Coordinates of C-alpha atoms in Angstrom, one line a residue:
M259 CA 67.9 -6.8 -10.2
S260 CA 67.4 -3.8 -12.4
I261 CA 65.0 -0.9 -11.5
A262 CA 63.3 -1.6 -14.8
A263 CA 62.6 -5.2 -13.8
F264 CA 60.8 -4.2 -10.6
A265 CA 59.0 -1.4 -12.4
E266 CA 57.6 -4.1 -14.8
L267 CA 56.5 -6.2 -11.8
Q268 CA 54.8 -3.2 -10.3
R269 CA 53.1 -2.4 -13.6
E270 CA 51.7 -5.9 -13.9
V271 CA 50.4 -6.0 -10.4
L272 CA 48.8 -2.6 -10.5
E273 CA 47.2 -3.4 -13.8
A274 CA 45.7 -6.6 -12.3
V275 CA 44.3 -4.5 -9.5
A276 CA 42.9 -1.9 -11.9
L277 CA 41.2 -4.7 -13.9
G278 CA 39.4 -5.9 -10.8
R279 CA 41.1 -9.2 -10.5
S280 CA 40.5 -10.9 -7.1
L281 CA 42.9 -10.3 -4.2
R282 CA 44.0 -14.0 -4.4
A283 CA 44.8 -13.7 -8.1
V284 CA 46.8 -10.5 -7.6
M285 CA 48.8 -12.0 -4.7
E286 CA 49.5 -15.1 -6.8
L287 CA 50.8 -12.8 -9.6
L288 CA 52.9 -10.8 -7.1
C289 CA 54.5 -14.0 -5.7
R290 CA 55.4 -15.4 -9.1
R291 CA 56.9 -12.2 -10.3
F292 CA 58.8 -11.8 -7.0
E293 CA 60.3 -15.3 -7.2
A294 CA 61.4 -14.6 -10.8
L295 CA 63.4 -11.6 -9.5
A296 CA 64.7 -13.3 -6.4
P297 CA 66.0 -16.8 -7.1
G298 CA 66.1 -19.1 -4.1
A299 CA 63.2 -17.4 -2.3
M300 CA 59.7 -18.9 -2.1
C301 CA 57.0 -16.3 -1.6
T302 CA 53.8 -16.8 0.3
V303 CA 50.8 -14.5 1.4
L304 CA 48.5 -15.4 4.2
S305 CA 45.3 -13.6 5.1
V306 CA 44.4 -13.1 8.8
D307 CA 40.7 -13.0 9.7
E308 CA 39.2 -11.0 12.6
A309 CA 39.3 -14.0 14.8
G310 CA 43.1 -14.2 14.5
R311 CA 43.3 -17.2 12.2
V312 CA 45.4 -17.5 9.0
H313 CA 44.2 -18.6 5.6
P314 CA 46.6 -19.1 2.6
L315 CA 46.1 -16.7 -0.2
A316 CA 49.1 -17.4 -2.4
A317 CA 52.0 -19.8 -2.3
P318 CA 52.8 -20.7 -6.0
S319 CA 56.1 -22.6 -5.2
M320 CA 54.9 -24.4 -2.0
P321 CA 53.3 -27.8 -2.0
K322 CA 49.5 -27.7 -1.6
A323 CA 49.8 -29.9 1.4
F324 CA 51.8 -27.2 3.2
S325 CA 49.1 -24.5 2.5
L326 CA 46.4 -26.9 3.7
A327 CA 48.3 -27.5 6.9
L328 CA 48.3 -23.8 7.6
E329 CA 44.6 -23.3 7.1
G330 CA 42.9 -21.9 10.2
L331 CA 45.9 -21.9 12.5
P332 CA 45.8 -19.2 15.2
V333 CA 48.3 -16.3 15.3
G334 CA 50.3 -16.0 18.6
P335 CA 53.6 -15.1 20.3
K336 CA 55.2 -18.4 19.1
A337 CA 53.4 -19.2 15.9
G338 CA 56.3 -19.4 13.5
S339 CA 57.3 -16.4 11.5
C340 CA 54.0 -15.5 9.9
G341 CA 51.8 -16.1 13.0
T342 CA 54.2 -14.2 15.2
A343 CA 54.5 -11.3 12.8
A344 CA 50.7 -11.0 12.7
W345 CA 50.6 -11.2 16.5
R346 CA 53.3 -8.6 17.0
G347 CA 52.4 -6.3 14.1
E348 CA 56.0 -6.2 13.1
P349 CA 58.4 -8.1 10.8
V350 CA 59.8 -11.4 12.1
E351 CA 63.0 -12.8 10.7
V352 CA 64.1 -16.4 11.5
S353 CA 67.3 -17.5 9.8
D354 CA 67.3 -21.0 11.2
I355 CA 64.0 -22.7 11.8
T356 CA 65.6 -25.8 13.4
S357 CA 66.8 -23.8 16.4
D358 CA 64.5 -20.7 16.7
P359 CA 62.0 -21.1 19.6
L360 CA 59.3 -19.2 17.6
W361 CA 59.0 -22.4 15.5
D362 CA 58.9 -24.9 18.4
D363 CA 55.3 -25.8 17.7
Y364 CA 55.6 -26.0 13.9
R365 CA 59.2 -27.1 13.4
G366 CA 58.3 -30.6 12.4
L367 CA 55.8 -29.2 9.8
A368 CA 58.5 -26.9 8.3
M369 CA 61.2 -29.5 8.2
S370 CA 58.9 -32.1 6.5
F371 CA 58.6 -29.7 3.6
G372 CA 62.4 -28.8 3.6
L373 CA 62.0 -25.3 4.9
A374 CA 64.9 -23.9 6.8
A375 CA 64.5 -20.1 7.1
C376 CA 61.6 -17.6 6.9
W377 CA 61.1 -13.8 7.0
S378 CA 57.5 -12.5 7.4
S379 CA 56.1 -9.0 7.4
P380 CA 52.6 -7.8 8.4
V381 CA 50.3 -6.0 6.0
F382 CA 47.8 -3.6 7.7
D383 CA 44.3 -2.8 6.5
G384 CA 42.6 0.6 6.6
N385 CA 41.7 0.2 10.2
G386 CA 45.2 -0.6 11.4
R387 CA 44.5 -4.4 11.8
V388 CA 47.0 -7.0 10.4
A389 CA 45.0 -8.4 7.5
M390 CA 47.8 -10.3 5.7
T391 CA 51.4 -11.4 6.0
F392 CA 54.0 -11.4 3.2
A393 CA 56.7 -14.0 3.7
L394 CA 59.9 -15.4 2.1
Y395 CA 61.0 -19.0 2.7
Y396 CA 64.4 -20.5 2.0
R397 CA 65.6 -24.1 1.7
Q398 CA 68.8 -23.4 3.6
P399 CA 69.4 -21.5 6.9
Q400 CA 70.3 -18.0 6.0
A401 CA 69.7 -14.3 6.6
V402 CA 67.7 -12.3 4.2
E403 CA 69.7 -11.0 1.2
P404 CA 69.8 -7.2 0.8
L405 CA 68.3 -7.4 -2.7
H406 CA 65.4 -9.4 -1.3
R407 CA 64.9 -6.7 1.4
E408 CA 64.5 -4.1 -1.2
L409 CA 62.0 -6.2 -3.2
V410 CA 60.0 -6.9 0.0
E411 CA 59.7 -3.2 0.8
G412 CA 58.3 -2.5 -2.6
S413 CA 56.1 -5.6 -2.6
L414 CA 54.6 -4.6 0.7
Q415 CA 53.4 -1.3 -0.8
L416 CA 51.8 -3.3 -3.6
C417 CA 50.1 -5.6 -1.0
R418 CA 48.7 -2.5 0.7
V419 CA 47.3 -1.1 -2.6
A420 CA 45.7 -4.4 -3.5
L421 CA 44.3 -4.8 0.0
R422 CA 42.8 -1.3 0.0
H423 CA 41.2 -1.9 -3.4
D424 CA 39.8 -5.2 -2.1
E425 CA 38.4 -3.5 1.0
H426 CA 36.8 -0.9 -1.3
E427 CA 35.2 -3.5 -3.5
R428 CA 33.9 -5.4 -0.5
R429 CA 32.3 -2.2 0.9
I430 CA 30.7 -1.5 -2.5
E431 CA 29.4 -5.1 -2.6
R432 CA 28.0 -4.8 0.9
L433 CA 26.3 -1.6 0.1
A434 CA 24.8 -3.2 -3.0
Y435 CA 23.8 -6.5 -1.6
Y436 CA 23.6 -6.3 2.2
D437 CA 21.4 -4.3 4.6
S438 CA 23.5 -1.6 6.3
V439 CA 21.7 -1.9 9.6
T440 CA 21.5 -5.6 10.2
G441 CA 24.2 -7.0 7.8
L442 CA 21.6 -9.4 6.3
P443 CA 21.2 -9.8 2.6
N444 CA 19.0 -7.0 1.1
R445 CA 16.2 -7.3 -1.5
S446 CA 18.6 -7.5 -4.5
L447 CA 20.8 -10.4 -3.1
F448 CA 17.7 -12.2 -1.8
A449 CA 16.1 -12.0 -5.2
D450 CA 19.2 -13.4 -6.9
R451 CA 19.4 -16.3 -4.4
A452 CA 15.7 -17.0 -4.5
R453 CA 15.5 -17.2 -8.3
Q454 CA 18.4 -19.6 -8.3
A455 CA 16.7 -21.8 -5.7
L456 CA 13.4 -21.7 -7.5
H457 CA 15.0 -22.7 -10.8
M458 CA 16.7 -25.6 -9.0
A459 CA 13.4 -26.6 -7.4
S460 CA 11.7 -26.5 -10.8
E461 CA 14.4 -28.8 -12.3
L462 CA 14.1 -31.3 -9.4
G463 CA 10.4 -31.0 -8.9
A464 CA 11.0 -30.0 -5.3
H465 CA 9.0 -27.8 -2.9
G466 CA 10.1 -24.5 -1.3
A467 CA 8.7 -22.1 1.2
L468 CA 8.8 -18.3 1.5
L469 CA 8.1 -16.6 4.9
L470 CA 7.3 -12.9 5.2
L471 CA 7.8 -11.7 8.7
D472 CA 6.6 -8.2 9.8
L473 CA 7.3 -6.9 13.3
D474 CA 4.1 -5.8 15.1
R475 CA 3.7 -2.1 15.8
F476 CA 7.5 -1.5 15.3
K477 CA 6.9 1.9 13.7
T478 CA 5.4 3.1 16.9
L479 CA 8.3 1.8 18.9
N480 CA 10.8 3.4 16.4
D481 CA 9.1 6.7 16.6
S482 CA 9.0 6.6 20.4
L483 CA 12.6 5.5 21.0
G484 CA 14.2 7.1 18.0
H485 CA 15.7 5.5 14.9
A486 CA 19.1 4.8 16.5
R487 CA 17.6 2.6 19.2
G488 CA 15.1 1.2 16.7
D489 CA 18.2 0.0 14.7
E490 CA 19.6 -1.6 17.9
V491 CA 16.4 -3.6 18.2
L492 CA 16.6 -4.6 14.5
R493 CA 20.2 -5.8 14.8
E494 CA 19.4 -7.9 17.9
L495 CA 16.4 -9.5 16.2
A496 CA 18.4 -10.1 13.0
Q497 CA 20.9 -12.1 15.0
R498 CA 18.2 -14.1 16.7
L499 CA 16.3 -14.9 13.6
Q500 CA 19.3 -16.5 12.0
V501 CA 19.7 -19.1 14.7
P502 CA 16.9 -21.5 13.8
L503 CA 17.8 -21.5 10.1
R504 CA 19.8 -24.0 8.1
A505 CA 22.9 -23.1 6.1
A506 CA 20.9 -23.5 2.9
D507 CA 18.2 -21.0 4.1
T508 CA 18.4 -17.3 3.4
I509 CA 17.0 -14.5 5.5
A510 CA 16.9 -10.9 4.2
R511 CA 15.7 -7.6 5.4
F512 CA 13.5 -5.9 2.9
G513 CA 13.5 -2.6 4.7
G514 CA 11.6 -1.1 7.7
D515 CA 10.4 -3.9 9.9
E516 CA 10.1 -6.6 7.2
F517 CA 12.1 -9.7 6.9
V518 CA 11.9 -12.5 4.3
V519 CA 13.0 -16.1 4.7
L520 CA 13.6 -18.6 1.9
L521 CA 13.4 -22.3 2.8
P522 CA 14.6 -24.5 -0.1
G523 CA 13.1 -28.0 0.0
C524 CA 10.5 -27.2 2.7
G525 CA 6.8 -28.0 2.5
A526 CA 4.0 -26.5 4.5
V527 CA 4.6 -28.6 7.7
D528 CA 8.3 -27.8 7.8
A529 CA 7.6 -24.1 7.1
Q530 CA 5.2 -24.0 10.1
H531 CA 7.9 -25.5 12.4
V532 CA 10.4 -22.9 11.2
A533 CA 7.8 -20.1 11.8
E534 CA 7.2 -21.4 15.3
K535 CA 11.0 -21.2 15.9
L536 CA 11.1 -17.7 14.6
H537 CA 8.3 -16.6 16.9
A538 CA 10.2 -18.2 19.8
A539 CA 13.4 -16.5 18.8
I540 CA 11.7 -13.1 18.9
A541 CA 9.7 -13.6 22.1
P542 CA 12.4 -12.9 24.8
V543 CA 12.5 -9.2 25.8
V544 CA 15.0 -7.0 23.9
R545 CA 16.8 -4.7 26.3
V546 CA 17.5 -1.2 24.8
A547 CA 18.4 1.9 26.8
H548 CA 17.4 0.3 30.1
L549 CA 14.0 -0.7 28.7
D550 CA 12.8 -4.2 28.4
L551 CA 10.8 -4.3 25.1
K552 CA 8.4 -7.1 24.1
I553 CA 8.5 -7.6 20.4
S554 CA 6.2 -9.9 18.3
A555 CA 5.8 -10.6 14.6
S556 CA 3.2 -11.6 12.1
I557 CA 4.3 -14.2 9.6
G558 CA 2.8 -15.1 6.3
I559 CA 3.8 -18.4 4.5
A560 CA 3.6 -19.1 0.8
I561 CA 4.6 -22.5 -0.7
Y562 CA 6.3 -23.2 -4.0
P563 CA 4.8 -24.1 -6.5
A564 CA 1.2 -24.1 -5.2
D565 CA 1.2 -20.4 -4.3
G566 CA 3.3 -19.1 -7.1
L567 CA 5.9 -20.1 -9.7
E568 CA 7.9 -16.9 -9.7
L569 CA 9.4 -14.9 -6.8
D570 CA 7.1 -11.9 -7.2
A571 CA 4.0 -14.2 -7.1
L572 CA 5.3 -15.9 -3.9
L573 CA 6.1 -12.6 -2.3
K574 CA 2.6 -11.3 -3.1
S575 CA 1.0 -14.5 -1.6
A576 CA 3.2 -14.4 1.5
E577 CA 2.3 -10.7 2.0
M578 CA -1.4 -11.4 1.8
A579 CA -1.0 -14.2 4.4
M580 CA 1.0 -11.9 6.6
Y581 CA -1.8 -9.2 6.6
E582 CA -4.2 -12.0 7.4
A583 CA -2.0 -12.7 10.5
K584 CA -2.2 -9.0 11.4
R585 CA -6.0 -9.0 11.2
A586 CA -6.1 -12.2 13.3
G587 CA -4.6 -10.3 16.2
R588 CA -0.8 -10.3 15.3
N589 CA 1.9 -12.5 16.8
C590 CA 0.8 -15.4 14.8
T591 CA 1.3 -17.2 11.4
R592 CA -1.0 -17.7 8.5
Y593 CA -0.8 -19.6 5.2
F594 CA -1.7 -18.1 1.9
L595 CA -5.2 -19.1 0.7
K596 CA -6.6 -18.6 -2.8
A597 CA -9.5 -16.7 -1.3
M598 CA -7.0 -14.0 -0.2
N599 CA -6.5 -12.9 -3.8
S600 CA -10.1 -11.7 -4.2
E601 CA -9.9 -10.1 -0.7
L602 CA -6.7 -8.3 -1.8
E603 CA -8.4 -7.0 -5.0
K604 CA -11.2 -5.7 -2.9
R605 CA -8.8 -3.9 -0.5
L606 CA -6.9 -2.4 -3.5
S607 CA -10.1 -1.2 -5.0
I608 CA -11.1 0.4 -1.7
E609 CA -7.7 2.1 -1.4
A610 CA -7.9 3.5 -4.9
G611 CA -11.4 4.7 -4.3
L612 CA -10.5 6.4 -1.0
R613 CA -7.6 8.2 -2.6
H614 CA -9.9 9.4 -5.3
A615 CA -12.6 10.4 -2.8
L616 CA -10.2 12.6 -0.9
T617 CA -9.9 14.8 -4.0
Q618 CA -13.5 14.7 -5.1
P619 CA -16.0 17.1 -3.4
G620 CA -19.1 15.3 -2.2
A621 CA -17.6 11.7 -2.2
L622 CA -17.1 11.9 1.6
S623 CA -19.6 13.1 4.1
V624 CA -20.0 13.3 7.9
H625 CA -23.1 12.1 9.7
Y626 CA -23.9 12.8 13.3
Q627 CA -25.3 10.6 16.0
P628 CA -26.9 12.2 19.1
K629 CA -25.5 11.6 22.5
V630 CA -28.2 11.9 25.2
A631 CA -28.5 11.9 29.0
L632 CA -30.0 8.5 30.1
N633 CA -32.1 10.0 32.9
S634 CA -33.8 12.6 30.7
G635 CA -33.0 12.0 27.1
A636 CA -31.6 15.5 26.8
L637 CA -29.2 16.2 24.0
C638 CA -25.6 16.4 25.3
G639 CA -23.8 16.4 22.0
A640 CA -23.2 14.5 18.8
E641 CA -20.6 12.1 17.5
A642 CA -19.2 12.9 14.0
L643 CA -19.0 9.7 11.9
L644 CA -17.4 9.5 8.4
R645 CA -19.4 8.1 5.5
W646 CA -18.3 7.3 2.0
H647 CA -20.4 6.6 -1.1
D648 CA -18.3 5.4 -4.0
P649 CA -19.8 5.5 -7.6
E650 CA -18.8 1.8 -8.2
L651 CA -18.7 0.3 -4.7
G652 CA -21.8 2.1 -3.4
L653 CA -22.1 3.0 0.3
V654 CA -19.0 1.4 1.9
P655 CA -19.3 0.5 5.6
P656 CA -16.8 2.2 7.9
D657 CA -15.6 -1.2 9.3
R658 CA -14.7 -2.0 5.7
F659 CA -12.8 1.1 4.7
I660 CA -11.3 2.3 8.0
P661 CA -8.9 -0.7 8.3
V662 CA -7.8 -0.2 4.7
A663 CA -7.2 3.5 5.4
E664 CA -5.1 2.6 8.5
D665 CA -3.0 0.1 6.5
C666 CA -2.3 2.4 3.5
G667 CA -1.7 5.6 5.5
L668 CA -4.9 7.4 4.5
I669 CA -6.3 7.5 8.0
R670 CA -4.4 10.7 8.9
P671 CA -5.8 12.9 6.1
L672 CA -9.3 11.4 6.6
D673 CA -9.1 12.2 10.3
A674 CA -8.1 15.8 9.6
W675 CA -10.9 16.2 7.0
V676 CA -13.5 14.9 9.5
L677 CA -12.2 17.3 12.2
E678 CA -12.5 20.2 9.8
Q679 CA -15.9 19.3 8.6
A680 CA -17.3 18.8 12.1
C681 CA -16.0 22.1 13.4
A682 CA -17.4 23.9 10.5
Q683 CA -20.8 22.2 10.9
L684 CA -21.0 23.0 14.6
A685 CA -20.3 26.6 13.9
S686 CA -23.0 26.6 11.2
W687 CA -25.5 25.1 13.6
R688 CA -24.7 27.6 16.2
A689 CA -25.1 30.4 13.7
A690 CA -28.5 29.0 12.8
G691 CA -29.6 29.1 16.4
L692 CA -29.3 25.3 16.9
A693 CA -28.0 24.5 20.4
V694 CA -25.7 21.5 20.0
P695 CA -23.7 21.5 23.2
N696 CA -20.6 19.5 22.0
I697 CA -19.3 17.5 19.1
A698 CA -17.1 14.4 19.4
I699 CA -14.6 13.4 16.7
N700 CA -12.6 10.2 16.5
V701 CA -8.9 10.7 16.1
S702 CA -6.7 7.7 15.2
P703 CA -3.4 6.7 16.9
P704 CA -1.3 7.4 13.8
R705 CA -2.6 11.0 13.7
F706 CA -1.8 11.5 17.4
C707 CA 1.6 9.9 17.0
H708 CA 2.8 11.8 13.9
D709 CA 0.8 15.0 13.6
D710 CA 0.4 18.2 15.6
V711 CA -3.3 17.6 16.4
A712 CA -3.3 20.3 19.1
E713 CA -2.1 22.9 16.7
H714 CA -4.7 21.9 14.1
V715 CA -7.5 22.0 16.7
S716 CA -6.4 25.4 17.9
E717 CA -6.4 26.8 14.4
L718 CA -9.9 25.4 13.8
L719 CA -11.3 26.8 17.0
L720 CA -10.1 30.2 16.1
R721 CA -11.3 30.0 12.5
H722 CA -14.9 29.0 13.5
G723 CA -15.2 30.9 16.7
L724 CA -15.6 27.8 18.9
S725 CA -14.3 27.2 22.4
A726 CA -12.2 24.3 23.4
G727 CA -15.0 22.8 25.5
D728 CA -17.2 22.5 22.4
L729 CA -15.0 19.6 21.2
T730 CA -14.5 16.0 22.5
L731 CA -11.7 14.0 20.8
E732 CA -12.2 10.3 21.0
I733 CA -9.1 8.1 21.3
T734 CA -8.7 4.3 21.4
E735 CA -7.3 2.1 24.0
R736 CA -4.6 1.2 21.5
L737 CA -3.2 4.7 21.7
M738 CA -2.9 4.4 25.5
L739 CA -1.2 1.0 25.2
D740 CA 1.3 2.2 22.6
D741 CA 2.5 4.8 25.2
N742 CA 3.9 7.1 22.5
E743 CA 5.6 10.2 24.0
H744 CA 4.5 12.5 21.2
A745 CA 0.9 11.3 21.5
S746 CA 1.0 11.7 25.3
A747 CA 2.3 15.3 24.9
Q748 CA -0.5 16.0 22.4
L749 CA -3.1 14.8 24.8
R750 CA -1.7 16.9 27.7
T751 CA -1.7 20.0 25.5
L752 CA -5.3 19.4 24.3
H753 CA -6.4 18.9 27.9
G754 CA -4.6 22.1 28.9
M755 CA -6.5 23.9 26.2
G756 CA -9.8 22.7 27.6
V757 CA -10.6 20.1 24.9
R758 CA -12.5 17.0 26.3
L759 CA -10.8 13.6 25.8
S760 CA -12.8 10.4 25.6
V761 CA -11.8 6.7 25.4
D762 CA -13.8 5.1 22.6
D763 CA -14.8 1.4 22.7
F764 CA -13.6 1.1 26.3
G765 CA -13.2 -2.5 27.4
T766 CA -12.1 -3.9 24.1
G767 CA -8.3 -3.5 24.8
Y768 CA -6.1 -4.8 27.6
S769 CA -4.2 -3.5 30.6
S770 CA -5.2 0.1 30.0
L771 CA -6.5 0.9 33.5
S772 CA -3.1 2.2 34.7
Y773 CA -3.0 4.6 31.7
L774 CA -6.5 6.0 32.5
R775 CA -5.1 7.4 35.8
R776 CA -2.2 9.0 34.0
L777 CA -3.8 10.5 31.0
P778 CA -6.2 13.5 31.1
V779 CA -9.3 11.6 30.0
C780 CA -12.7 12.8 31.1
E781 CA -15.1 10.3 29.4
L782 CA -15.3 6.6 28.7
K783 CA -17.4 5.2 25.8
L784 CA -18.7 1.8 26.9
D785 CA -18.3 -0.5 23.9
R786 CA -21.5 -1.8 22.3
S787 CA -20.3 -5.4 23.0
F788 CA -21.0 -4.8 26.7
V789 CA -24.5 -3.5 25.9
R790 CA -25.8 -5.9 23.3
D791 CA -26.8 -8.8 25.6
I792 CA -27.2 -7.2 29.0
E793 CA -30.9 -8.0 29.0
H794 CA -30.3 -11.7 28.8
D795 CA -26.7 -12.4 30.0
P796 CA -25.9 -11.7 33.7
E797 CA -22.2 -11.8 33.0
D798 CA -22.5 -9.1 30.4
L799 CA -24.5 -7.0 32.8
A800 CA -21.9 -7.5 35.5
L801 CA -19.1 -6.5 33.1
A802 CA -21.0 -3.4 32.1
R803 CA -21.6 -2.5 35.8
A804 CA -17.9 -2.9 36.4
A805 CA -16.8 -0.7 33.5
I806 CA -19.3 2.0 34.6
G807 CA -18.0 1.7 38.1
I808 CA -14.5 2.3 36.9
G809 CA -15.5 5.4 35.2
R810 CA -17.4 6.8 38.2
T811 CA -14.6 5.9 40.5
L812 CA -12.1 7.8 38.3
G813 CA -14.6 10.8 38.1
M814 CA -15.3 10.3 34.4
A815 CA -18.5 10.5 32.4
V816 CA -19.6 7.2 30.8
V817 CA -21.5 6.9 27.6
A818 CA -22.9 3.6 26.5
E819 CA -22.8 2.9 22.8
G820 CA -25.3 0.8 20.8
V821 CA -28.3 1.3 23.0
E822 CA -31.2 0.0 21.0
T823 CA -34.0 -1.0 23.5
E824 CA -35.8 0.5 26.5
A825 CA -34.7 -2.5 28.6
Q826 CA -31.0 -1.8 27.9
R827 CA -31.6 1.9 28.7
A828 CA -33.3 1.0 32.1
L829 CA -30.5 -1.5 33.1
L830 CA -27.8 1.0 32.2
L831 CA -29.5 3.8 34.1
D832 CA -29.9 1.5 37.1
A833 CA -26.1 0.7 36.8
G834 CA -25.3 4.4 37.1
C835 CA -24.5 5.1 33.5
P836 CA -25.2 8.8 32.8
G837 CA -25.2 8.9 29.0
A838 CA -25.9 6.9 25.8
Q839 CA -26.1 6.9 22.1
G840 CA -27.7 4.3 19.8
W841 CA -30.7 3.5 17.6
L842 CA -33.1 3.9 20.5
Y843 CA -32.6 7.6 20.0
A844 CA -31.4 8.0 16.4
K845 CA -29.1 6.5 13.8
A846 CA -26.3 8.5 12.5
L847 CA -27.9 11.4 10.5
S848 CA -26.9 13.8 7.8
A849 CA -26.2 17.3 9.0
D850 CA -29.7 18.5 7.8
A851 CA -31.5 15.5 9.2
F852 CA -29.7 15.9 12.6
A853 CA -30.7 19.6 12.7
Q854 CA -34.3 18.6 12.0
W855 CA -34.2 15.9 14.7
V856 CA -33.0 18.4 17.3
R857 CA -35.7 21.0 16.3
E858 CA -38.5 18.4 16.4
R859 CA -37.5 17.3 19.9
A860 CA -36.9 20.9 21.1
G861 CA -40.3 21.9 19.8
A862 CA -42.2 19.7 22.3
P863 CA -40.9 20.6 25.8
A864 CA -41.0 17.9 28.4
T865 CA -42.5 15.3 25.9
Q866 CA -41.6 11.7 26.1
D867 CA -39.4 10.0 23.5
A868 CA -40.0 6.4 22.3
A869 CA -38.3 5.1 25.3
G870 CA -40.3 7.2 27.7
A871 CA -37.5 9.6 28.5
S872 CA -38.1 13.3 28.9
V873 CA -36.4 15.4 26.2
I874 CA -35.4 18.8 27.3
E875 CA -32.7 20.3 25.1
G876 CA -29.6 21.5 26.9
E877 CA -30.4 20.2 30.4
D878 CA -29.1 17.2 32.3
G879 CA -25.9 16.8 30.4
L880 CA -23.3 14.1 30.9
N881 CA -21.0 16.2 33.1

């Protein structure tokens, strides 16, 4: 063999690698060119998977039946020449297969194809794992010829080059088409598969289903535990979610805590069954860093072709259904309904209007509802309540725009704006000689979990000349249940500053009593649902008494919300509730109307209000 001949072999193989031909095609080319330079030798290449099983890549001169017989065989200490070379990680030369013990288990196979000798060498990947073997077979017992040894040495270098290039291409493919955290297909690969499946369904007149799965409150968990542990949870759940699916199904991670499942050939009933299996797969606790985490998911289902003919339309429909599952309480499944389209349009209109309102002076305003002492009617403070009047939508109720603000991330800037307006207004009232003892502001869980509320409050107190005791920040039971460390630290800092903390809508959440003892809360706001029917429903009255008793036992003030009648006031007072707010006293008022309300009541000392309660400003507070 001339040096020029091998140089030509090398050039052809490297050119094939550079042109991006598959590893199988490159190995096939290498084997053919090798055999042309080494008469009498039959060249083969096997790949070795991570489970330690071999798969033929190239064997141009071998019968196909021989390659098929090798498919999936395990490597081992006595697995012929190739299997043993892969096992040992070193070349194995067998000059006579009929007598060598390494071939005891495969001798019959080799002899049936007329093979008498074999020399095999391992090829290592970039991680030092045996990824391939390169072997020469002979029809007669013999040692390897010196020329063949030289050729093999050069060919092994070419194998390594081709293998490295293949690994690089696979890494690029995985980055382009697979999620780096879970290993699942990403949005791009899912879109490609989905469009193929939808095209086939269209041709066959078949159904299909698309499921959008969003993990409930995963962002809070991720922020609490850190992204590394959050990724551990995602990897565990990704493994679980694949178990109930068929080979024809595709699950992908679209980013964050969102997974999408494509079910070709499935109608609504089958899709519901799959959704139930996915809920069941998620339900067992996930153990991360010695913590047992309970994860749930909200799932939206869209059916092809009823809910969309194109992928984008199906995704939009499934997303609307998923948000409906969120609103239904999470950890459940909802189908897309046509009515959701109009609801989505309304929500998008509200979101756009809110974004505009944040930049337009006068679009947003703060109203104030008095908080009074039940035994005397004395003013104890005011709650600041956000109001929004849109030029097109009119006056939008808070229960309509607040959930949208929470979903689209606007709740944090809205919270901050209300806090600033309320502090400025309290300072303005004080400067005008109006004695408003305290002002309460609602602060949402996202703001506590992600912002430095304590720093913001401190800056506002300094700017407006207020003391910490002038403010009450109202939090929700949801914040306590999320148990976010950043939020807990914020609450402790605010308490240390002297800011009062109140639990709003107490009694509407679950399992929060243990947190009440741990967090520095000084007030409970009894939800209006406890108050509404206490005149007529003994059970509601009993629940109200129990909630008031909890507050008193823990040394907290209690304020009943939604008090509208004298009978409600009397029952609450008898139950030991010290404070109230509601239409019996006043609706939420503009700043000017609130000031007038205070002046009118202060101007008639010891007079009776509509409920017969004595109004003496500044006395008989809630504390």
